[in-house]
Amino acid sequence: MDIFLHEFMKVFTKRSVLVFLVIAISINGILLYRNENKGYSSIKPSSYKEVYKDLASMSDEQKYEFLKEKVEEFNFYMWMQSIEDSQGGGIPMIGGQGIAERYGDKVPIYTQRFAEGNMILYTENYMLDYFLFNELYKEITQVMNYDEYLKDIEERAKHMIGVSVFSKPGTFSYRNIIKTADDFKRLEGNVLNYDISKGVHMATGFDLSDLITLLTVIIICIQLILIERERGLFALVKPTYKGRLQVILSKIGVLFVSCLFITACIYGTNFLIAGHVYGFGDTSRLIQSLSGFIGSGLEISLGTYFTIFLLTKLAVSFFTGLIVLLFCLTLMHYAAVYLCTISIFGVSYLLYRMIPPSSALNIFKYVNLVYFIDAGGLYSQYLNINLFGYPVNIIPVFLAVCGLGTGLLIYIVARVFCLRKIAAIKPILPGRLIQRFNHLIKRHSAGLLAHEAWKIFIMNKALAVIAIFLFIQLVSFANYQPGRSMDDFFYRDFMTKLSGEMTEEKEAFLDQTQMELDNALTGMLSLGELYQRGEITDIEYHGQSRGFQEVLRPQTAFRAVMERREYISEQELETGEKLWFIYDTGLDRLTASRGYRGDLTLGALACITLIACFSGVFAGEYSSGAIKMIRSCPEGRGKTFMYKTLICLATVIPIFAITYLPDLINTFHYFGTDGLNGPVRSLPHLSGLPFDMTVAGYLVWIHIIRFIGFISAALLVLFVSGMSGSSVNAMLISTGLVLIPCIAGMLGMRLIEGILLNGILSGNMIFQRDASLIGLTGKISIYIKSLVPLALSAVACVLNYRKFCVTGRRG
């Protein structure tokens, strides 16, 4: 017990750990609240809360009738508004037998309310009320029709067994159908009660909480093992009485208690805030009452679900922490620990995203850390895994994997610690190879620049990290598949013919093509009418329709071309600028027309590389005490600092090239380079840019901004490396400042998508977020957002320089 308390105090009396915990819990709570109250949803939580308050005193039948009535009322208002808009204002005359039958004697009441503007609104306008009540009505309809849902599952099972594909006994499909029907049959007769769902989803569905929890657990693991290993303390501890098994079991116990504390703090904060914003309603109701949980096969209450949810988060956090502990004990370098930890989550995410649910490999999709971390997904939907032809529910699989895996990891971690020599960090390269490098260095150069380059690239393993990153990008480059549809091939043909400015010949070509498509469509409809009347046979119909279908094949692509024609005409009328027809399928990828996930994914990969390469550049000098000797040398201050920094900044260039060249080469290879000389506003999603430039010029600019982002990130990592005094702490702090925001943006957390360095790491984000700012204002905003991070990084570099060069500062 004394050893456990000692290990616990070593971690939780560190000011850096306590400060990080306070910041992590605060950021989680603040962003959760802001995401719900100031996010991108137009309907505010207060509107939902007012509706829930009015529903609280009603029975489920009354709630259903109330919401149904509201949906009908606002459907009527929507119809009234559309008629009013079409007639150019004024109150329309009510007519039509369908309206009278649908609304009956409520027509005069609704009409008067609409005319006087006396509708009872829970939101800012009747349109938002329409969406609000439609959402709630769909939720309560599922609850009220739960019996029909269960009967439908049973009927579908009977139908599928009769289909030849699924009717073979002994196959997984057959067994899965039978098991699914049996598991849902025991739920028959359960009564669902409708109540608040938004609060539950807010408390349990915030992805950033998972990221913060895992990062905090990883920090605890590193404090328990890697920090002491970096300082060579294990050589002193292990030979002592109780210095092996008792020590490692105490560390594992501290990890478990830490996971319990972190889970309680992070998710407890979520529950407190969600309870204040929305509330949870009746926690004794079945979880199928929640929206999105209708397909759950569990017969548990909402309160029980909360308990299971928290226990699942605790189990997954502890399981993940044991994996990181094992990495810390077995891998030879902090960069290897960092890369392996990132990789295990990266591979899990790719498997989860890329494997289809129906694939024979779906076991790797669901028996997966990323899927387990999302505890809500485990319990919201019924799912069976194919294990040797037998369907096994995912929840017992999770319990078995997590339980047995945790026990096995505890045994392995304890055995490795007790029996294996946990030495100080060793070089990755073989000893003979290092000796040859040393020989070359001594033979050809003993200069300061070569010495610092050797320390960064070989001792700090930057060369190995860059080689791994290059390999990943080359594999991605070789396996790139554009996934183009037939419509895209037709679209490319049209855009290639039309490439450039609009001309009379192109207008005539478009009109002629439109006429041909219209004639083919008319012919197809006429042919169908003849076939319906029995005037032509099946053979004649199919034979003649084949020609029309061939003509109509490019109609979807042509519709997109005509939309582009309309856009070009509108822009010419509004601005006088002559825009181009440009084949933009590939350019849409490069210019982020559908969001910034691709930009931030590449940025995250580069940030991982920068952090792994540079976290130990200055920190290693402080943690080893070498800084005192360096400062005493003639060139051991400003010149050494300058060489370290310049080598790192020069290293940014190949990392930048490795990051973006594969994507550019693949895009231009598969989609061509047509249109690069055209005006950038020819791409509709860039129509608001305040700069006059070509598409090629725009691509150059976003890559310049990205390079500024890389330089800023590198300087920030070097600053953290110098100020933290520990390679491991520098790695963790840099991850929180640079990498976590990128990952949050990749996961679609739009509220924090553009914070810190994300804007300049994307490039597109800087331009497109300010597309609505006109003229000089937009230009100034883009310049500021591009250069301010670099200026702050330069200030950080100066501060780092002052600490490195001034004698007497703590190193």
Short mmCIF file of N, CA and C in Angstrom, two decimals, residues 62-185:
data_model
loop_
_atom_site.label_atom_id
_atom_site.label_comp_id
_atom_site.label_asym_id
_atom_site.label_seq_id
_atom_site.Cartn_x
_atom_site.Cartn_y
_atom_site.Cartn_z
N GLN A 62 -51.26 12.07 -25.10
CA GLN A 62 -51.45 13.53 -25.23
C GLN A 62 -50.24 14.19 -25.90
N LYS A 63 -49.04 13.72 -25.54
CA LYS A 63 -47.84 14.26 -26.20
C LYS A 63 -47.89 14.00 -27.70
N TYR A 64 -48.30 12.79 -28.05
CA TYR A 64 -48.38 12.41 -29.46
C TYR A 64 -49.37 13.32 -30.21
N GLU A 65 -50.55 13.50 -29.63
CA GLU A 65 -51.56 14.33 -30.28
C GLU A 65 -51.11 15.79 -30.36
N PHE A 66 -50.46 16.26 -29.30
CA PHE A 66 -49.98 17.66 -29.29
C PHE A 66 -48.95 17.88 -30.39
N LEU A 67 -47.97 16.98 -30.50
CA LEU A 67 -46.92 17.13 -31.51
C LEU A 67 -47.48 16.94 -32.92
N LYS A 68 -48.40 16.01 -33.07
CA LYS A 68 -49.04 15.81 -34.38
C LYS A 68 -49.80 17.06 -34.80
N GLU A 69 -50.51 17.64 -33.84
CA GLU A 69 -51.26 18.87 -34.12
C GLU A 69 -50.31 20.00 -34.53
N LYS A 70 -49.18 20.12 -33.83
CA LYS A 70 -48.22 21.17 -34.16
C LYS A 70 -47.61 20.97 -35.54
N VAL A 71 -47.31 19.74 -35.89
CA VAL A 71 -46.76 19.46 -37.21
C VAL A 71 -47.77 19.84 -38.29
N GLU A 72 -49.04 19.49 -38.08
CA GLU A 72 -50.09 19.84 -39.05
C GLU A 72 -50.22 21.36 -39.16
N GLU A 73 -50.20 22.02 -38.01
CA GLU A 73 -50.35 23.48 -38.01
C GLU A 73 -49.23 24.16 -38.79
N PHE A 74 -47.99 23.75 -38.54
CA PHE A 74 -46.88 24.40 -39.22
C PHE A 74 -46.73 23.94 -40.66
N ASN A 75 -47.22 22.76 -40.99
CA ASN A 75 -47.32 22.37 -42.40
C ASN A 75 -48.26 23.33 -43.13
N PHE A 76 -49.36 23.69 -42.48
CA PHE A 76 -50.31 24.62 -43.06
C PHE A 76 -49.67 25.99 -43.26
N TYR A 77 -48.92 26.46 -42.24
CA TYR A 77 -48.26 27.75 -42.36
C TYR A 77 -47.23 27.74 -43.50
N MET A 78 -46.53 26.62 -43.65
CA MET A 78 -45.57 26.50 -44.75
C MET A 78 -46.29 26.60 -46.09
N TRP A 79 -47.43 25.93 -46.17
CA TRP A 79 -48.20 25.98 -47.42
C TRP A 79 -48.70 27.40 -47.68
N MET A 80 -49.18 28.07 -46.62
CA MET A 80 -49.65 29.46 -46.77
C MET A 80 -48.53 30.37 -47.24
N GLN A 81 -47.35 30.19 -46.67
CA GLN A 81 -46.23 31.04 -47.05
C GLN A 81 -45.84 30.83 -48.50
N SER A 82 -45.85 29.58 -48.96
CA SER A 82 -45.49 29.31 -50.34
C SER A 82 -46.48 29.93 -51.30
N ILE A 83 -47.79 29.90 -50.96
CA ILE A 83 -48.80 30.52 -51.81
C ILE A 83 -48.62 32.03 -51.82
N GLU A 84 -48.36 32.59 -50.64
CA GLU A 84 -48.17 34.05 -50.54
C GLU A 84 -46.98 34.50 -51.35
N ASP A 85 -45.88 33.75 -51.26
CA ASP A 85 -44.69 34.11 -52.02
C ASP A 85 -44.95 34.03 -53.52
N SER A 86 -45.70 33.01 -53.94
CA SER A 86 -45.95 32.84 -55.37
C SER A 86 -46.87 33.92 -55.91
N GLN A 87 -47.73 34.53 -55.03
CA GLN A 87 -48.65 35.57 -55.48
C GLN A 87 -48.11 36.97 -55.22
N GLY A 88 -46.87 37.04 -54.70
CA GLY A 88 -46.22 38.34 -54.52
C GLY A 88 -46.73 39.11 -53.33
N GLY A 89 -47.21 38.44 -52.30
CA GLY A 89 -47.65 39.12 -51.09
C GLY A 89 -49.14 39.06 -50.94
N GLY A 90 -49.58 39.43 -49.77
CA GLY A 90 -51.00 39.38 -49.49
C GLY A 90 -51.44 38.01 -49.02
N ILE A 91 -52.64 37.93 -48.46
CA ILE A 91 -53.15 36.68 -47.93
C ILE A 91 -53.88 35.95 -49.05
N PRO A 92 -53.47 34.72 -49.35
CA PRO A 92 -54.07 34.00 -50.46
C PRO A 92 -55.48 33.52 -50.13
N MET A 93 -56.25 33.31 -51.15
CA MET A 93 -57.57 32.70 -50.99
C MET A 93 -57.40 31.22 -50.77
N ILE A 94 -58.14 30.65 -49.81
CA ILE A 94 -58.05 29.24 -49.51
C ILE A 94 -58.97 28.49 -50.47
N GLY A 95 -58.44 27.49 -51.09
CA GLY A 95 -59.24 26.70 -52.00
C GLY A 95 -58.67 25.32 -52.13
N GLY A 96 -59.43 24.44 -52.75
CA GLY A 96 -58.93 23.09 -52.95
C GLY A 96 -59.57 22.13 -51.98
N GLN A 97 -60.18 21.08 -52.52
CA GLN A 97 -60.84 20.09 -51.69
C GLN A 97 -59.86 19.39 -50.76
N GLY A 98 -58.58 19.17 -51.25
CA GLY A 98 -57.59 18.46 -50.44
C GLY A 98 -57.27 19.20 -49.15
N ILE A 99 -57.15 20.54 -49.22
CA ILE A 99 -56.84 21.32 -48.03
C ILE A 99 -58.01 21.25 -47.04
N ALA A 100 -59.22 21.37 -47.54
CA ALA A 100 -60.38 21.33 -46.67
C ALA A 100 -60.51 19.98 -45.97
N GLU A 101 -60.26 18.91 -46.72
CA GLU A 101 -60.35 17.59 -46.12
C GLU A 101 -59.27 17.37 -45.07
N ARG A 102 -58.08 17.89 -45.32
CA ARG A 102 -56.96 17.65 -44.42
C ARG A 102 -57.08 18.43 -43.12
N TYR A 103 -57.48 19.71 -43.23
CA TYR A 103 -57.48 20.57 -42.04
C TYR A 103 -58.89 20.83 -41.48
N GLY A 104 -59.91 20.58 -42.27
CA GLY A 104 -61.28 20.69 -41.79
C GLY A 104 -61.59 22.08 -41.27
N ASP A 105 -62.22 22.11 -40.08
CA ASP A 105 -62.66 23.39 -39.52
C ASP A 105 -61.52 24.22 -38.93
N LYS A 106 -60.28 23.68 -39.00
CA LYS A 106 -59.14 24.44 -38.48
C LYS A 106 -58.60 25.44 -39.49
N VAL A 107 -59.08 25.35 -40.73
CA VAL A 107 -58.57 26.25 -41.77
C VAL A 107 -58.78 27.71 -41.40
N PRO A 108 -59.98 28.13 -40.97
CA PRO A 108 -60.14 29.56 -40.62
C PRO A 108 -59.26 29.98 -39.44
N ILE A 109 -59.12 29.07 -38.44
CA ILE A 109 -58.30 29.41 -37.27
C ILE A 109 -56.84 29.61 -37.68
N TYR A 110 -56.31 28.63 -38.44
CA TYR A 110 -54.91 28.73 -38.89
C TYR A 110 -54.70 29.95 -39.78
N THR A 111 -55.69 30.22 -40.64
CA THR A 111 -55.57 31.35 -41.57
C THR A 111 -55.52 32.67 -40.80
N GLN A 112 -56.38 32.80 -39.80
CA GLN A 112 -56.41 34.03 -39.01
C GLN A 112 -55.11 34.21 -38.23
N ARG A 113 -54.61 33.10 -37.63
CA ARG A 113 -53.33 33.19 -36.90
C ARG A 113 -52.20 33.62 -37.82
N PHE A 114 -52.20 33.04 -39.01
CA PHE A 114 -51.13 33.36 -39.97
C PHE A 114 -51.24 34.82 -40.40
N ALA A 115 -52.46 35.28 -40.68
CA ALA A 115 -52.65 36.66 -41.14
C ALA A 115 -52.26 37.67 -40.07
N GLU A 116 -52.57 37.34 -38.79
CA GLU A 116 -52.29 38.27 -37.71
C GLU A 116 -50.91 38.08 -37.11
N GLY A 117 -50.25 36.98 -37.53
CA GLY A 117 -48.93 36.69 -36.95
C GLY A 117 -48.99 36.26 -35.51
N ASN A 118 -50.08 35.58 -35.13
CA ASN A 118 -50.28 35.18 -33.74
C ASN A 118 -49.94 33.71 -33.49
N MET A 119 -49.09 33.12 -34.34
CA MET A 119 -48.70 31.73 -34.10
C MET A 119 -47.88 31.66 -32.81
N ILE A 120 -48.13 30.60 -32.04
CA ILE A 120 -47.34 30.38 -30.81
C ILE A 120 -46.02 29.74 -31.22
N LEU A 121 -44.93 30.47 -31.04
CA LEU A 121 -43.62 30.01 -31.51
C LEU A 121 -42.71 29.68 -30.34
N TYR A 122 -41.96 28.60 -30.50
CA TYR A 122 -40.95 28.22 -29.52
C TYR A 122 -39.56 28.66 -29.98
N THR A 123 -39.43 29.04 -31.25
CA THR A 123 -38.15 29.44 -31.81
C THR A 123 -38.29 30.86 -32.35
N GLU A 124 -37.34 31.22 -33.22
CA GLU A 124 -37.31 32.59 -33.74
C GLU A 124 -38.33 32.81 -34.85
N ASN A 125 -38.72 31.78 -35.57
CA ASN A 125 -39.70 31.92 -36.65
C ASN A 125 -40.41 30.59 -36.88
N TYR A 126 -41.48 30.63 -37.67
CA TYR A 126 -42.31 29.44 -37.86
C TYR A 126 -41.57 28.34 -38.63
N MET A 127 -40.57 28.73 -39.44
CA MET A 127 -39.80 27.72 -40.19
C MET A 127 -39.01 26.82 -39.22
N LEU A 128 -38.36 27.43 -38.23
CA LEU A 128 -37.62 26.65 -37.25
C LEU A 128 -38.56 25.81 -36.38
N ASP A 129 -39.74 26.37 -36.06
CA ASP A 129 -40.72 25.59 -35.32
C ASP A 129 -41.16 24.37 -36.13
N TYR A 130 -41.27 24.55 -37.43
CA TYR A 130 -41.64 23.44 -38.31
C TYR A 130 -40.61 22.31 -38.20
N PHE A 131 -39.32 22.65 -38.24
CA PHE A 131 -38.27 21.63 -38.12
C PHE A 131 -38.25 21.03 -36.71
N LEU A 132 -38.44 21.87 -35.69
CA LEU A 132 -38.43 21.41 -34.30
C LEU A 132 -39.51 20.36 -34.07
N PHE A 133 -40.73 20.66 -34.47
CA PHE A 133 -41.83 19.74 -34.19
C PHE A 133 -41.79 18.51 -35.09
N ASN A 134 -41.27 18.65 -36.29
CA ASN A 134 -41.09 17.47 -37.13
C ASN A 134 -40.11 16.49 -36.49
N GLU A 135 -39.01 17.02 -35.92
CA GLU A 135 -38.03 16.17 -35.27
C GLU A 135 -38.64 15.43 -34.07
N LEU A 136 -39.35 16.18 -33.22
CA LEU A 136 -39.93 15.56 -32.03
C LEU A 136 -41.06 14.60 -32.40
N TYR A 137 -41.82 14.92 -33.43
CA TYR A 137 -42.91 14.04 -33.85
C TYR A 137 -42.37 12.71 -34.37
N LYS A 138 -41.26 12.75 -35.10
CA LYS A 138 -40.64 11.50 -35.58
C LYS A 138 -40.17 10.65 -34.40
N GLU A 139 -39.62 11.31 -33.37
CA GLU A 139 -39.16 10.57 -32.20
C GLU A 139 -40.32 9.87 -31.50
N ILE A 140 -41.39 10.60 -31.25
CA ILE A 140 -42.50 10.00 -30.50
C ILE A 140 -43.25 8.97 -31.34
N THR A 141 -43.25 9.13 -32.66
CA THR A 141 -43.90 8.14 -33.52
C THR A 141 -43.20 6.80 -33.41
N GLN A 142 -41.86 6.82 -33.35
CA GLN A 142 -41.11 5.57 -33.18
C GLN A 142 -41.45 4.91 -31.85
N VAL A 143 -41.59 5.72 -30.80
CA VAL A 143 -41.90 5.18 -29.48
C VAL A 143 -43.30 4.57 -29.47
N MET A 144 -44.25 5.28 -30.04
CA MET A 144 -45.63 4.81 -30.02
C MET A 144 -45.83 3.57 -30.90
N ASN A 145 -44.99 3.41 -31.90
CA ASN A 145 -45.13 2.28 -32.83
C ASN A 145 -44.10 1.18 -32.58
N TYR A 146 -43.63 1.07 -31.34
CA TYR A 146 -42.59 0.08 -31.03
C TYR A 146 -43.08 -1.35 -31.25
N ASP A 147 -44.33 -1.62 -30.91
CA ASP A 147 -44.87 -2.96 -31.13
C ASP A 147 -44.84 -3.33 -32.60
N GLU A 148 -45.22 -2.37 -33.47
CA GLU A 148 -45.18 -2.63 -34.91
C GLU A 148 -43.75 -2.85 -35.39
N TYR A 149 -42.81 -2.12 -34.78
CA TYR A 149 -41.40 -2.30 -35.13
C TYR A 149 -40.93 -3.73 -34.84
N LEU A 150 -41.31 -4.25 -33.67
CA LEU A 150 -40.91 -5.61 -33.31
C LEU A 150 -41.59 -6.64 -34.22
N LYS A 151 -42.85 -6.40 -34.54
CA LYS A 151 -43.54 -7.32 -35.43
C LYS A 151 -42.92 -7.29 -36.83
N ASP A 152 -42.48 -6.12 -37.25
CA ASP A 152 -41.84 -6.00 -38.56
C ASP A 152 -40.53 -6.79 -38.61
N ILE A 153 -39.77 -6.78 -37.50
CA ILE A 153 -38.54 -7.58 -37.44
C ILE A 153 -38.86 -9.06 -37.61
N GLU A 154 -39.90 -9.52 -36.94
CA GLU A 154 -40.30 -10.93 -37.03
C GLU A 154 -40.75 -11.27 -38.44
N GLU A 155 -41.53 -10.38 -39.06
CA GLU A 155 -42.01 -10.64 -40.43
C GLU A 155 -40.86 -10.65 -41.42
N ARG A 156 -39.92 -9.73 -41.25
CA ARG A 156 -38.77 -9.70 -42.15
C ARG A 156 -37.93 -10.96 -42.00
N ALA A 157 -37.81 -11.47 -40.78
CA ALA A 157 -37.05 -12.70 -40.56
C ALA A 157 -37.70 -13.87 -41.30
N LYS A 158 -39.02 -13.96 -41.21
CA LYS A 158 -39.73 -15.04 -41.91
C LYS A 158 -39.57 -14.90 -43.42
N HIS A 159 -39.63 -13.67 -43.91
CA HIS A 159 -39.49 -13.46 -45.35
C HIS A 159 -38.08 -13.80 -45.83
N MET A 160 -37.07 -13.38 -45.06
CA MET A 160 -35.68 -13.61 -45.48
C MET A 160 -35.32 -15.09 -45.45
N ILE A 161 -35.90 -15.84 -44.51
CA ILE A 161 -35.63 -17.28 -44.47
C ILE A 161 -36.16 -17.96 -45.73
N GLY A 162 -37.20 -17.39 -46.30
CA GLY A 162 -37.75 -17.95 -47.53
C GLY A 162 -36.98 -17.59 -48.78
N VAL A 163 -36.03 -16.63 -48.67
CA VAL A 163 -35.20 -16.25 -49.83
C VAL A 163 -34.03 -17.23 -49.92
N SER A 164 -33.73 -17.67 -51.13
CA SER A 164 -32.74 -18.73 -51.32
C SER A 164 -31.37 -18.37 -50.77
N VAL A 165 -31.01 -17.09 -50.83
CA VAL A 165 -29.68 -16.68 -50.38
C VAL A 165 -29.50 -16.91 -48.88
N PHE A 166 -30.59 -16.74 -48.11
CA PHE A 166 -30.49 -16.82 -46.66
C PHE A 166 -31.08 -18.10 -46.07
N SER A 167 -31.62 -18.99 -46.91
CA SER A 167 -32.40 -20.11 -46.41
C SER A 167 -31.59 -21.38 -46.20
N LYS A 168 -30.26 -21.31 -46.25
CA LYS A 168 -29.44 -22.51 -46.08
C LYS A 168 -29.08 -22.68 -44.61
N PRO A 169 -29.64 -23.70 -43.93
CA PRO A 169 -29.30 -23.94 -42.52
C PRO A 169 -27.80 -24.20 -42.37
N GLY A 170 -27.25 -23.74 -41.28
CA GLY A 170 -25.83 -23.95 -41.03
C GLY A 170 -24.95 -22.80 -41.46
N THR A 171 -25.54 -21.81 -42.18
CA THR A 171 -24.76 -20.65 -42.60
C THR A 171 -24.92 -19.52 -41.58
N PHE A 172 -23.99 -18.57 -41.62
CA PHE A 172 -24.07 -17.44 -40.69
C PHE A 172 -25.34 -16.64 -40.94
N SER A 173 -25.69 -16.40 -42.21
CA SER A 173 -26.87 -15.58 -42.53
C SER A 173 -28.13 -16.20 -41.93
N TYR A 174 -28.29 -17.50 -42.09
CA TYR A 174 -29.48 -18.18 -41.57
C TYR A 174 -29.51 -18.10 -40.04
N ARG A 175 -28.39 -18.43 -39.43
CA ARG A 175 -28.33 -18.39 -37.97
C ARG A 175 -28.54 -16.97 -37.42
N ASN A 176 -28.01 -15.99 -38.13
CA ASN A 176 -28.14 -14.60 -37.69
C ASN A 176 -29.60 -14.15 -37.74
N ILE A 177 -30.31 -14.54 -38.78
CA ILE A 177 -31.73 -14.18 -38.89
C ILE A 177 -32.52 -14.79 -37.73
N ILE A 178 -32.27 -16.07 -37.47
CA ILE A 178 -32.98 -16.75 -36.38
C ILE A 178 -32.66 -16.12 -35.04
N LYS A 179 -31.39 -15.86 -34.79
CA LYS A 179 -30.97 -15.30 -33.50
C LYS A 179 -31.53 -13.89 -33.31
N THR A 180 -31.50 -13.06 -34.37
CA THR A 180 -32.02 -11.70 -34.27
C THR A 180 -33.50 -11.71 -33.92
N ALA A 181 -34.27 -12.55 -34.62
CA ALA A 181 -35.71 -12.63 -34.34
C ALA A 181 -35.97 -13.11 -32.91
N ASP A 182 -35.20 -14.10 -32.45
CA ASP A 182 -35.39 -14.61 -31.08
C ASP A 182 -35.03 -13.56 -30.03
N ASP A 183 -33.93 -12.82 -30.27
CA ASP A 183 -33.50 -11.83 -29.29
C ASP A 183 -34.50 -10.68 -29.16
N PHE A 184 -35.11 -10.29 -30.28
CA PHE A 184 -36.09 -9.20 -30.22
C PHE A 184 -37.45 -9.69 -29.75
N LYS A 185 -37.72 -10.99 -29.89
CA LYS A 185 -39.01 -11.52 -29.47
C LYS A 185 -39.22 -11.36 -27.97
#
